[in-house]
Amino acid sequence: MKDIYLCKEEFKDFSIGEFPYDRDHSAMGEYQYVKQEGYHGNWLDQVCNYTYNGTGASWLITELDGVHYMESMRIEKNHPHKMFPTLEMGEKWWKDYCVSVKLRRLSQKGMAGLVFSLNNSMDTLVFSLEEKDRAVVSYRHKEEVVILKEIRFLHDSDHTYELSVDCDGEKAGFYIDGTEIMTVVDKRIRRGGKVGITADCPSRFHCFYVTASEDTYNMIKQEKEQHRIREMKEQSRHPKMKLYKKIDLKNFGTSRQIRFGHLTGDESWHIVLAQMQKRVSRDAYGFISCLTAINLDGEIIWQKGEPSQQSQVLGKVSADMPFQVYDIDGDGKDEVIVGWDFQIQILDGETGAVKKSVRTPLSDDDDSTIIGVPYQTYAFERINPDGIRICNFRGMEKPSDILIKDRYCRLYALDGDLNLLWKFKSLKNTGHCPLPVDIDGDGKDELLAGYHLLDSDGSLLWSYAIDEDHTDEIVAGKWKPGDDNGYFACVSGTQGFFIGDFYGKIVSRDYIGHAQRISVANYCPERQGLEFAVTNFWGHQGVLLLYDCYGNQIWEMQNEMNGNILAPVNWDGNGSELILTNADQEKGGLLNGQGIRAVTFPDDGHPTLCCEAIDLTGDERDELVVWDYQWLYIYTQENNPCHQQYHPVQFPVYNASNYRGEYSYPDSSYLEFHGDKEKMKQKTAKEKITEV
């Protein structure tokens, strides 16, 4: 008998008003851990979209005759992602339960019902009322919806119906107002999982109950305890965190807009923090208003611009800022290369003084031909730089060229003296973080900018056959055992996660909603090749996925948080990497390749907004840097210092970006390529013939 309550929710604990949500509907949660203020109860809303801006909450708590209701308000369904607003609750160990809710659809121009056996908000079973005459059982996964069973059931918007799902093993009975209307047998029922409510039309829910038998209740407790023991056992295998530095950021704090380098020419590390302001339209023309260089004791080395006490406002930026720390002139000390008031400036790392400067290029293109321009008008006479990359287009002994870009369309290559080398104007969105990489072994970088591969002189070599959305992150490497060919792996919003070769062919692809973040490393040493960690954001956010070297999914999970960095972390120094999610003490930390939390952050009041992994102590293992607008903490291993034999090759610190795809390779051979340039050019020639 299922008479033990796992949940008895009548929404009485909620005040009348809006369920907590992101009032900005911004992209801050892509790279910063952003918590929504307000009372959530036991419920979680993982569905968000930038099209929600200015439209209020997805869910409202209302009252009628003393009864509290949870009402759904969203009617947007498929732009730019397939979305099903969902409130979820419970735990992944729940199974063999009966879940029920009283439901009144206030509109019949959509669906509303129960979710169950929920692994994440885009991997769930659903029992719903749809149109005016259908009751449907379906399975939602990523961008697909598969109807498992449906029957004719007449209903209207004036009456309340009680929907129930009774799960036992692989079989579930589906009830309306106490009458069984159909049964379904499916292995996903056996897996169990969370439960909740869902709707894509205005609908009213109340009396949400979940019950299980006493035996099932005890089994759930046992499985949860076994998981806790498994986590503790895994955590005992890794060194714990030890606080290394704690820095007061005073009035110059920022979000994830910091860079690391050696400003004085020795091995000591410094941090450069950028505050920014927004011009014209959200993040389209963000510009740096203050740079602060500090050492690891928090002492200010120099400051350019005026810091603001409104750092929480200035720091709320989801775009990249145009600055890097790098020894561009080869004098042995890092400079700071920055876009500043429509100039590209090279600053002396020790003093902040301007060593070289040039005005940014004029925006002399027809505004109607520029991709991604708000209001169809480029706002300024000169380019407002959106990012800076250090490249090697001229085949120098070390990278000595600078790439700047506008938001989504134009790229400009400069040499180390700030002379213009070339310009490329794209017919496809350039994305956020073009990747310079020498793919043919000639000593000069090619550049993957969005879906275009450019030669070192800025000429187009080929394009992936994708025209929509844009690429957020890219990694390049040799990942497959026995395969000496190089590949790109990209996350490109609605176009998903894909792997492509160096000749414009897509060899693997998975549509996961809005694909946002990617890294590649040896996360599963028991497997051949390397693995990809991927996450999404817009739509059904916060889903973490792991893929093998061929692009086959290994697992997917939801950690119930945004701001998942997914950086590879060389924490142990043994060649097996861990995955950094975020700095939350309860659910964040480092995951192993099985998705188990291997290292946790201490409960010491540390900031959780931003995090980064970088070796700052010199023992080759990574430290973890966490910060918000007021404080910055650095954690190292409890057994530091410890001599290491493993020396991974990681994404270069001088090309830092929110949008960098990250890697950690055992050695540099994973980035040594010998692509056939002539074959690439032949592909371009064939495309031109086809166009003609």
XYZ file of C-alpha atoms in Angstrom:
692
model
C 0.000 0.000 0.000
C 1.402 3.394 -1.007
C 0.510 5.360 2.106
C 3.850 7.003 2.979
C 4.037 10.602 1.766
C 7.201 11.577 -0.071
C 5.553 14.925 -0.755
C 2.350 16.622 0.295
C 2.296 20.022 -1.354
C -0.672 22.366 -1.179
C 1.433 25.528 -1.698
C 0.298 26.940 1.661
C 3.855 27.920 2.588
C 4.112 30.192 -0.464
C 3.094 33.830 -0.242
C 0.849 35.146 -2.973
C 3.075 36.437 -5.760
C 5.743 35.274 -8.183
C 7.828 32.117 -7.921
C 11.507 33.246 -7.850
C 13.027 33.864 -11.272
C 15.778 35.784 -13.027
C 14.263 39.232 -13.448
C 16.940 40.180 -15.982
C 16.573 36.953 -17.995
C 20.247 37.505 -18.738
C 23.064 35.187 -19.750
C 24.923 35.786 -16.465
C 24.199 32.207 -15.416
C 26.183 30.852 -18.363
C 29.477 31.490 -16.556
C 28.512 32.837 -13.129
C 26.578 30.967 -10.447
C 23.460 33.100 -10.003
C 20.919 32.252 -7.310
C 17.368 33.519 -7.583
C 16.271 35.211 -4.378
C 13.008 34.253 -2.717
C 11.231 31.237 -1.277
C 11.426 28.143 -3.493
C 10.111 25.549 -1.070
C 11.142 22.156 -2.434
C 10.706 23.239 -6.052
C 13.184 23.993 -8.809
C 12.685 25.886 -12.079
C 15.428 25.103 -14.630
C 13.666 26.563 -17.673
C 14.743 30.028 -18.818
C 14.915 32.017 -22.031
C 16.111 35.451 -23.070
C 12.776 35.974 -24.862
C 11.204 36.075 -21.372
C 12.791 39.481 -20.726
C 10.155 41.938 -19.505
C 7.411 39.295 -19.341
C 7.519 38.503 -15.640
C 7.598 35.140 -13.874
C 6.876 31.741 -15.391
C 4.965 30.642 -12.284
C 2.579 32.519 -9.977
C 1.175 31.623 -6.569
C -2.486 32.622 -6.534
C -5.385 32.192 -4.093
C -9.089 31.460 -4.459
C -11.479 30.779 -1.568
C -8.563 30.189 0.797
C -6.823 27.653 -1.467
C -3.334 28.362 -2.840
C -2.534 27.449 -6.435
C 0.600 27.318 -8.541
C -0.186 28.754 -11.963
C 1.909 28.561 -15.138
C 2.026 31.660 -17.301
C 4.259 30.823 -20.274
C 2.876 30.370 -23.781
C 6.175 30.698 -25.728
C 7.071 27.173 -26.883
C 9.675 26.906 -29.604
C 11.737 30.062 -29.997
C 14.629 29.768 -30.167
C 14.552 26.426 -28.320
C 11.886 23.830 -27.704
C 10.748 24.573 -24.146
C 8.339 23.043 -21.682
C 8.137 25.153 -18.510
C 8.537 22.692 -15.648
C 8.608 22.893 -11.867
C 10.388 19.855 -10.491
C 10.975 18.445 -7.036
C 12.074 15.271 -5.284
C 15.213 13.176 -5.681
C 16.701 10.881 -8.288
C 16.309 7.913 -5.928
C 12.525 8.167 -5.890
C 10.726 5.331 -7.705
C 7.685 3.055 -7.564
C 5.603 5.997 -6.392
C 2.152 7.372 -7.061
C 2.135 11.044 -8.041
C -1.038 13.098 -8.427
C -2.151 16.680 -8.929
C -5.375 18.606 -9.402
C -5.229 20.534 -12.639
C -7.338 23.097 -14.426
C -6.115 24.293 -17.778
C -7.070 27.952 -18.195
C -6.340 27.641 -21.899
C -6.600 24.699 -24.259
C -3.966 26.077 -26.622
C -1.239 23.904 -25.206
C -0.538 21.094 -22.766
C -0.392 20.703 -18.993
C 0.204 17.799 -16.667
C 2.603 15.769 -14.543
C 6.257 14.919 -15.077
C 7.691 11.777 -13.503
C 10.781 9.592 -13.797
C 12.582 12.878 -14.364
C 16.356 12.713 -14.813
C 16.456 16.359 -15.837
C 13.925 18.806 -17.228
C 14.629 17.676 -20.795
C 14.823 13.965 -19.979
C 11.477 13.022 -18.449
C 8.216 11.140 -18.834
C 5.022 13.212 -19.008
C 1.311 12.596 -18.466
C -0.616 15.530 -19.910
C -3.915 16.854 -21.145
C -3.611 18.328 -24.629
C -5.940 20.153 -26.993
C -9.621 19.459 -26.110
C -9.785 15.716 -26.428
C -6.436 14.057 -25.723
C -4.695 12.512 -22.735
C -1.091 11.759 -23.654
C 1.861 9.875 -22.184
C 5.119 11.009 -23.780
C 8.873 10.960 -23.355
C 10.795 14.208 -23.723
C 14.491 14.018 -24.417
C 16.575 16.950 -25.594
C 14.807 18.345 -28.661
C 12.601 15.308 -29.275
C 9.158 14.377 -27.940
C 8.001 10.766 -28.434
C 4.354 9.887 -27.763
C 4.231 6.538 -25.966
C 0.442 6.320 -25.751
C -2.622 8.523 -26.060
C -6.391 8.201 -25.778
C -9.376 10.382 -26.511
C -10.470 12.239 -23.388
C -12.875 15.158 -23.662
C -12.204 17.969 -21.209
C -12.576 21.741 -20.945
C -11.028 24.787 -19.298
C -13.794 25.287 -16.734
C -13.302 22.111 -14.720
C -10.543 20.724 -12.520
C -9.250 17.211 -13.156
C -7.155 15.018 -10.912
C -4.296 13.364 -12.815
C -2.442 10.442 -11.240
C 0.419 8.175 -12.268
C 1.001 4.942 -10.338
C 4.448 3.438 -11.060
C 5.508 -0.139 -10.343
C 8.702 -1.376 -11.955
C 8.454 -0.770 -15.696
C 4.668 -0.417 -15.629
C 2.597 2.646 -14.857
C -1.162 3.174 -14.641
C -2.581 6.552 -15.642
C -5.712 7.868 -13.939
C -8.063 10.800 -14.327
C -10.400 11.475 -11.420
C -9.637 8.037 -9.988
C -10.399 6.049 -13.155
C -7.576 4.234 -14.917
C -7.557 5.273 -18.576
C -4.408 3.513 -19.828
C -1.222 1.699 -18.855
C 2.289 1.961 -20.279
C 5.287 -0.336 -19.931
C 8.659 1.403 -20.389
C 12.130 0.863 -18.907
C 12.370 4.582 -18.053
C 9.556 4.096 -15.535
C 11.747 1.652 -13.610
C 14.629 4.120 -13.369
C 12.436 6.452 -11.289
C 13.499 10.007 -10.628
C 12.091 13.359 -9.692
C 8.513 14.521 -10.252
C 6.761 17.783 -10.984
C 4.311 19.824 -13.003
C 4.586 21.172 -16.522
C 2.579 23.386 -18.874
C 3.005 25.515 -21.958
C -0.340 27.265 -21.585
C -1.849 29.068 -18.572
C -2.826 26.332 -16.091
C -3.654 26.024 -12.407
C -2.219 23.305 -10.122
C -2.882 22.326 -6.511
C -2.900 19.316 -4.169
C 0.342 17.803 -5.481
C 0.994 14.510 -3.681
C 3.605 11.766 -3.967
C 3.222 8.527 -2.014
C 5.099 5.229 -1.808
C 4.941 1.993 0.134
C 6.894 1.606 3.350
C 9.240 -0.886 1.670
C 9.893 1.545 -1.186
C 10.393 4.404 1.249
C 13.037 2.394 3.109
C 14.685 1.372 -0.174
C 14.899 5.024 -1.238
C 16.582 5.939 2.044
C 19.003 3.056 1.616
C 19.959 4.043 -1.950
C 20.467 7.636 -0.870
C 22.726 6.498 1.974
C 24.670 4.241 -0.383
C 25.242 7.194 -2.677
C 26.482 9.289 0.268
C 28.909 6.537 1.251
C 30.087 6.198 -2.358
C 30.700 9.966 -2.504
C 32.607 9.957 0.784
C 34.736 7.033 -0.384
C 35.532 8.857 -3.614
C 36.369 12.070 -1.741
C 38.774 10.204 0.515
C 40.866 9.393 -2.579
C 41.629 13.051 -3.326
C 43.393 15.775 -1.350
C 40.985 18.200 0.292
C 41.001 21.942 -0.329
C 43.172 24.236 1.752
C 42.743 28.012 1.737
C 45.844 29.565 0.161
C 44.890 33.239 -0.203
C 41.985 35.488 0.753
C 41.832 38.891 -0.953
C 39.579 41.860 -0.249
C 38.565 43.324 -3.635
C 37.414 46.568 -2.051
C 35.737 48.686 -4.749
C 37.341 47.121 -7.846
C 35.586 43.749 -7.816
C 34.048 42.247 -10.929
C 32.368 39.119 -12.254
C 34.191 36.623 -14.493
C 36.352 39.324 -16.075
C 39.804 38.642 -14.651
C 43.133 37.654 -16.204
C 46.294 36.118 -14.760
C 49.909 36.815 -15.736
C 53.451 37.751 -14.741
C 53.562 41.533 -14.809
C 57.023 41.944 -13.281
C 58.882 39.428 -15.424
C 59.525 36.850 -12.700
C 57.531 33.773 -11.670
C 55.201 35.663 -9.341
C 51.571 35.764 -10.436
C 49.395 38.825 -10.760
C 45.697 39.315 -11.401
C 44.124 41.990 -13.582
C 40.432 42.722 -12.951
C 38.189 44.642 -15.343
C 35.074 46.574 -14.453
C 32.811 47.480 -17.330
C 29.817 49.527 -18.322
C 27.125 48.830 -20.893
C 26.338 51.064 -23.815
C 23.197 51.274 -25.984
C 21.888 47.694 -25.696
C 22.597 45.204 -22.907
C 25.962 43.500 -23.578
C 26.232 44.469 -27.253
C 28.735 47.271 -26.606
C 30.228 46.600 -23.197
C 33.383 48.609 -22.515
C 36.052 48.516 -19.840
C 35.860 51.424 -17.406
C 38.488 50.349 -14.881
C 41.475 47.967 -14.813
C 43.128 46.996 -11.535
C 46.342 44.972 -11.315
C 47.065 43.243 -7.993
C 49.461 40.648 -6.633
C 48.348 37.507 -4.812
C 48.415 39.372 -1.508
C 45.775 41.785 -2.821
C 48.146 44.757 -3.084
C 47.297 47.116 -5.934
C 50.175 47.386 -8.431
C 48.412 49.960 -10.604
C 44.968 51.038 -11.624
C 43.635 52.531 -14.855
C 40.282 54.295 -14.810
C 38.075 54.909 -11.798
C 36.682 51.978 -9.811
C 33.025 52.066 -8.915
C 31.205 51.309 -5.710
C 28.482 49.970 -7.997
C 30.599 46.937 -8.844
C 27.594 44.628 -8.551
C 25.976 46.585 -11.352
C 29.155 47.054 -13.378
C 30.038 43.405 -12.975
C 26.763 42.081 -14.354
C 28.051 41.349 -17.823
C 27.659 38.123 -19.755
C 29.905 39.139 -22.667
C 33.668 38.993 -22.951
C 35.725 42.070 -22.247
C 38.613 42.940 -24.605
C 41.771 42.467 -22.575
C 44.576 39.920 -22.258
C 47.815 39.623 -20.283
C 50.718 38.527 -22.483
C 54.324 39.361 -23.356
C 53.504 40.667 -26.832
C 56.853 42.418 -27.408
C 59.135 39.664 -26.081
C 60.813 41.755 -23.372
C 60.318 39.062 -20.727
C 57.443 40.808 -18.946
C 53.738 40.498 -19.641
C 51.931 43.485 -21.056
C 48.213 44.157 -20.726
C 46.554 44.431 -24.125
C 43.212 46.188 -23.822
C 40.419 47.778 -25.785
C 40.037 51.206 -24.172
C 37.861 54.073 -25.378
C 37.912 52.992 -29.046
C 41.629 52.278 -28.941
C 43.742 49.151 -28.727
C 46.376 49.866 -26.105
C 49.426 47.912 -25.000
C 50.108 48.747 -21.354
C 53.318 48.229 -19.435
C 52.624 45.352 -17.054
C 54.527 46.890 -14.140
C 53.121 50.418 -14.298
C 50.022 50.404 -16.502
C 51.550 53.130 -18.682
C 50.627 53.087 -22.377
C 53.472 51.654 -24.474
C 51.626 51.606 -27.804
C 48.182 52.638 -28.942
C 46.089 52.751 -32.101
C 42.488 53.729 -32.756
C 40.119 50.869 -33.471
C 39.052 50.502 -37.103
C 36.237 52.598 -38.484
C 32.903 50.864 -38.807
C 32.690 51.618 -42.519
C 30.395 48.764 -43.606
C 26.751 49.153 -44.529
C 24.915 48.633 -41.226
C 22.343 46.406 -42.919
C 25.105 43.910 -43.760
C 26.486 43.601 -40.218
C 25.332 40.520 -38.333
C 23.878 40.858 -34.844
C 23.588 44.657 -34.662
C 20.851 45.922 -32.309
C 18.301 48.140 -34.019
C 20.023 47.428 -37.388
C 22.416 50.298 -36.729
C 26.018 50.020 -35.571
C 26.086 52.482 -32.706
C 29.559 54.009 -33.120
C 31.875 55.333 -35.805
C 34.678 53.075 -34.594
C 34.638 49.426 -33.619
C 33.769 48.700 -29.996
C 35.914 45.574 -29.422
C 34.086 42.536 -28.084
C 37.150 40.380 -27.424
C 40.885 39.993 -27.983
C 42.849 36.867 -28.973
C 46.605 36.373 -29.210
C 47.511 34.579 -32.469
C 50.441 33.678 -34.706
C 49.345 34.602 -38.212
C 52.840 35.596 -39.428
C 54.654 32.437 -38.347
C 56.794 34.088 -35.691
C 58.830 32.197 -33.096
C 56.018 32.798 -30.626
C 52.522 34.260 -31.071
C 52.900 37.996 -31.703
C 49.650 39.007 -33.399
C 46.408 40.368 -31.991
C 42.888 39.543 -33.166
C 40.015 41.860 -32.278
C 36.371 41.430 -33.192
C 33.061 43.176 -32.961
C 30.158 41.321 -31.417
C 29.240 38.851 -34.148
C 30.483 39.832 -37.616
C 33.896 41.424 -38.210
C 37.431 40.301 -37.369
C 40.598 42.408 -37.530
C 44.156 41.011 -37.319
C 46.908 43.297 -36.028
C 50.626 42.694 -35.637
C 52.483 43.350 -32.391
C 52.992 46.989 -33.403
C 49.225 47.347 -33.925
C 49.412 47.547 -37.718
C 46.408 46.081 -39.520
C 47.219 42.768 -41.233
C 43.771 41.889 -42.577
C 40.051 42.194 -42.037
C 37.378 39.536 -42.461
C 33.678 40.288 -42.619
C 31.615 37.173 -42.090
C 28.407 36.120 -43.804
C 27.732 33.841 -40.817
C 27.804 34.674 -37.124
C 31.409 34.612 -35.871
C 30.390 33.507 -32.386
C 32.173 34.611 -29.260
C 35.629 33.059 -29.185
C 37.413 32.363 -32.509
C 40.086 29.698 -32.057
C 43.593 30.227 -33.511
C 45.358 26.922 -34.210
C 47.982 25.743 -36.683
C 46.156 22.860 -38.349
C 48.578 22.232 -41.253
C 51.902 22.431 -39.402
C 53.301 25.423 -41.338
C 53.947 27.476 -38.188
C 51.075 29.888 -38.892
C 47.682 29.891 -37.214
C 44.489 29.222 -39.047
C 41.356 30.543 -37.328
C 38.012 28.840 -36.751
C 35.595 31.757 -36.370
C 32.107 30.421 -35.757
C 31.513 28.045 -38.677
C 34.251 29.520 -40.939
C 37.862 28.342 -41.138
C 40.168 31.185 -42.191
C 43.723 30.920 -43.436
C 46.509 32.861 -41.725
C 46.016 35.694 -44.223
C 42.283 36.001 -43.418
C 41.056 34.266 -46.570
C 38.200 31.790 -46.260
C 39.173 28.109 -46.531
C 35.794 26.459 -45.865
C 32.624 26.617 -43.771
C 30.627 24.051 -41.829
C 27.182 23.598 -43.379
C 25.402 25.457 -40.569
C 23.819 28.875 -40.965
C 21.881 29.445 -37.738
C 22.775 30.649 -34.239
C 26.442 30.991 -33.258
C 29.328 29.052 -31.763
C 30.036 29.763 -28.112
C 33.101 27.563 -27.602
C 35.582 25.498 -29.624
C 38.327 23.005 -28.802
C 40.782 21.379 -31.207
C 42.780 18.215 -30.694
C 43.516 14.587 -31.449
C 41.224 12.564 -29.213
C 40.698 9.179 -30.831
C 43.098 6.273 -30.213
C 45.006 5.332 -33.357
C 43.725 8.387 -35.258
C 46.358 11.037 -36.018
C 43.804 13.405 -37.566
C 42.819 16.578 -35.801
C 39.239 17.624 -35.116
C 37.246 20.555 -33.821
C 34.548 20.142 -31.185
C 32.044 22.988 -30.907
C 29.052 24.007 -28.829
C 26.809 26.187 -30.949
C 23.588 27.098 -29.190
C 20.520 25.642 -30.886
C 22.828 23.846 -33.320
C 24.016 21.599 -30.520
C 27.334 19.945 -29.719
C 29.205 18.704 -32.775
C 32.584 17.320 -33.798
C 33.926 18.312 -37.203
C 37.057 17.454 -39.133
C 39.571 19.954 -40.526
C 37.902 19.899 -43.957
C 34.436 21.151 -43.065
C 32.686 17.820 -42.493
C 30.574 17.267 -39.364
C 31.243 13.736 -38.086
C 29.119 13.717 -34.903
C 26.294 15.886 -33.590
C 23.861 16.008 -30.666
C 21.075 18.555 -30.248
C 20.938 19.295 -26.518
C 18.944 22.506 -26.455
C 21.291 25.480 -26.238
C 24.797 23.985 -26.147
C 26.965 26.394 -24.157
C 30.172 25.024 -22.608
C 32.743 22.358 -23.531
C 35.993 20.897 -22.268
C 38.047 17.835 -23.222
C 40.414 15.842 -21.012
C 41.147 12.390 -19.632
C 38.093 12.265 -17.368
C 37.674 8.474 -17.575
C 41.137 6.847 -17.519
C 39.545 3.405 -17.885
C 38.327 4.405 -21.368
C 40.325 4.793 -24.539
C 40.739 8.297 -25.884
C 39.605 11.475 -24.172
C 36.165 12.610 -23.047
C 34.102 15.756 -23.577
C 32.205 17.494 -20.796
C 29.355 19.626 -22.173
C 26.558 21.693 -20.688
C 23.674 23.803 -21.967
C 21.979 27.003 -20.844
C 18.977 28.612 -22.537
C 15.807 26.537 -22.561
C 16.217 23.602 -20.185
C 19.414 24.673 -18.472
C 21.910 23.055 -16.128
C 22.195 19.659 -17.817
C 25.701 18.174 -17.718
C 26.670 15.594 -20.331
C 29.773 13.459 -20.840
C 30.736 12.064 -24.246
C 33.432 9.674 -25.415
C 36.059 10.619 -28.000
C 33.699 9.719 -30.857
C 30.871 11.940 -29.625
C 28.777 9.144 -28.101
C 27.007 10.121 -24.885
C 28.192 8.341 -21.731
C 25.841 9.994 -19.216
C 23.744 13.060 -18.559
C 22.684 14.566 -15.269
C 21.318 17.754 -13.756
C 23.098 19.336 -10.811
C 20.263 21.841 -10.251
C 22.561 24.853 -10.734
C 23.690 27.301 -13.390
C 27.207 28.690 -13.798
C 28.704 25.279 -14.575
C 32.233 26.019 -15.767
C 33.190 22.406 -16.649
C 36.887 23.255 -16.636
C 39.294 20.283 -16.477
C 41.191 20.375 -13.192
C 44.542 18.686 -12.623
C 43.861 18.283 -8.913
C 45.644 15.009 -8.164
C 48.562 15.254 -10.580
C 48.130 11.674 -11.772
C 46.863 12.234 -15.317
C 43.181 11.844 -14.499
C 41.275 15.142 -14.604
C 38.300 16.264 -12.542
C 35.475 18.531 -13.729
C 34.888 21.903 -12.040
C 31.194 22.788 -11.852
C 30.957 25.834 -9.574
C 31.934 26.908 -6.075
C 28.709 26.051 -4.253
C 29.536 24.281 -0.997
C 26.534 21.927 -1.030
C 26.311 20.843 -4.666
C 29.304 22.308 -6.508
C 32.944 21.271 -6.520
C 34.811 18.760 -8.667
C 33.186 15.756 -10.357
C 34.952 12.622 -11.491
C 34.283 10.953 -14.831
C 31.322 9.053 -13.357
C 29.609 12.263 -12.266
C 30.361 11.713 -8.555
C 31.519 14.664 -6.440
C 35.166 13.956 -5.767
C 36.222 17.217 -4.080
C 33.989 19.674 -2.220
C 34.440 23.294 -1.244
C 34.695 23.992 2.505
C 31.877 25.628 4.431
C 33.841 28.803 5.182
C 31.703 31.586 3.747
C 33.660 31.754 0.499
C 32.196 33.553 -2.546
C 30.414 31.432 -5.137
C 29.673 33.770 -8.066
C 32.740 32.907 -10.189
C 35.407 30.235 -10.301
C 38.539 29.361 -12.239
C 41.209 26.629 -12.274
C 44.865 27.590 -12.755
C 48.255 26.508 -11.390
C 49.398 29.388 -9.170
C 51.837 27.632 -6.823
C 54.093 25.979 -9.389
C 53.654 22.295 -8.549
C 51.791 21.686 -11.865
C 48.536 20.950 -10.072
C 45.705 23.427 -10.423
C 44.493 25.800 -7.754
C 40.854 26.894 -7.598
C 40.102 30.612 -7.609
C 36.620 31.699 -6.491
C 35.335 35.246 -6.179
C 32.456 37.681 -6.246
C 32.337 41.480 -6.222
C 33.851 41.766 -2.720
C 36.185 38.818 -2.087
C 38.541 36.441 -3.887
C 39.662 33.125 -2.347
C 42.344 30.788 -3.700
C 42.350 27.112 -2.694
C 45.154 24.623 -3.121
C 45.528 20.972 -2.136
C 46.005 20.132 1.532
C 49.261 18.310 0.620
C 50.741 21.220 -1.360
C 53.633 21.425 -2.188
C 53.991 17.995 -3.761
C 56.347 17.152 -6.624
C 54.511 16.001 -9.755
C 55.468 13.841 -12.699
C 52.423 14.820 -14.767
C 52.692 18.073 -16.714
C 49.509 18.652 -18.721
C 49.192 21.001 -21.694
C 46.239 23.302 -21.051
C 44.455 26.173 -22.764
C 46.894 29.125 -22.789
C 46.247 31.551 -19.976
C 47.030 34.474 -22.285
C 43.882 33.791 -24.314
C 41.481 33.745 -21.387
C 37.807 34.179 -22.221
C 34.441 33.315 -20.759
C 33.848 31.477 -24.013
C 37.018 29.432 -24.309
C 36.631 25.727 -24.829
C 39.109 24.181 -22.401
C 41.419 21.202 -22.661
C 44.014 19.345 -20.646
C 46.245 17.068 -22.733
C 49.003 14.755 -21.509
C 51.506 16.444 -23.860
C 51.758 18.828 -26.807
C 51.437 16.074 -29.438
C 47.655 16.280 -29.040
C 47.872 19.738 -30.640
C 50.368 18.942 -33.413
C 48.532 18.739 -36.713
C 49.396 18.065 -40.339
C 46.212 18.945 -42.198
C 46.198 19.167 -45.985
C 45.812 22.835 -46.940
C 45.288 22.052 -50.614
C 42.423 19.726 -49.742
C 40.856 22.548 -47.747
C 41.198 24.963 -50.655
C 39.688 22.411 -53.044
C 36.618 22.244 -50.817
C 36.273 26.009 -50.995
C 36.615 25.935 -54.777
C 33.881 23.285 -55.058
C 31.580 25.379 -52.856
C 32.112 28.420 -55.098
C 31.305 26.368 -58.215
C 28.122 25.139 -56.527
C 27.143 28.691 -55.632
C 27.637 29.824 -59.234
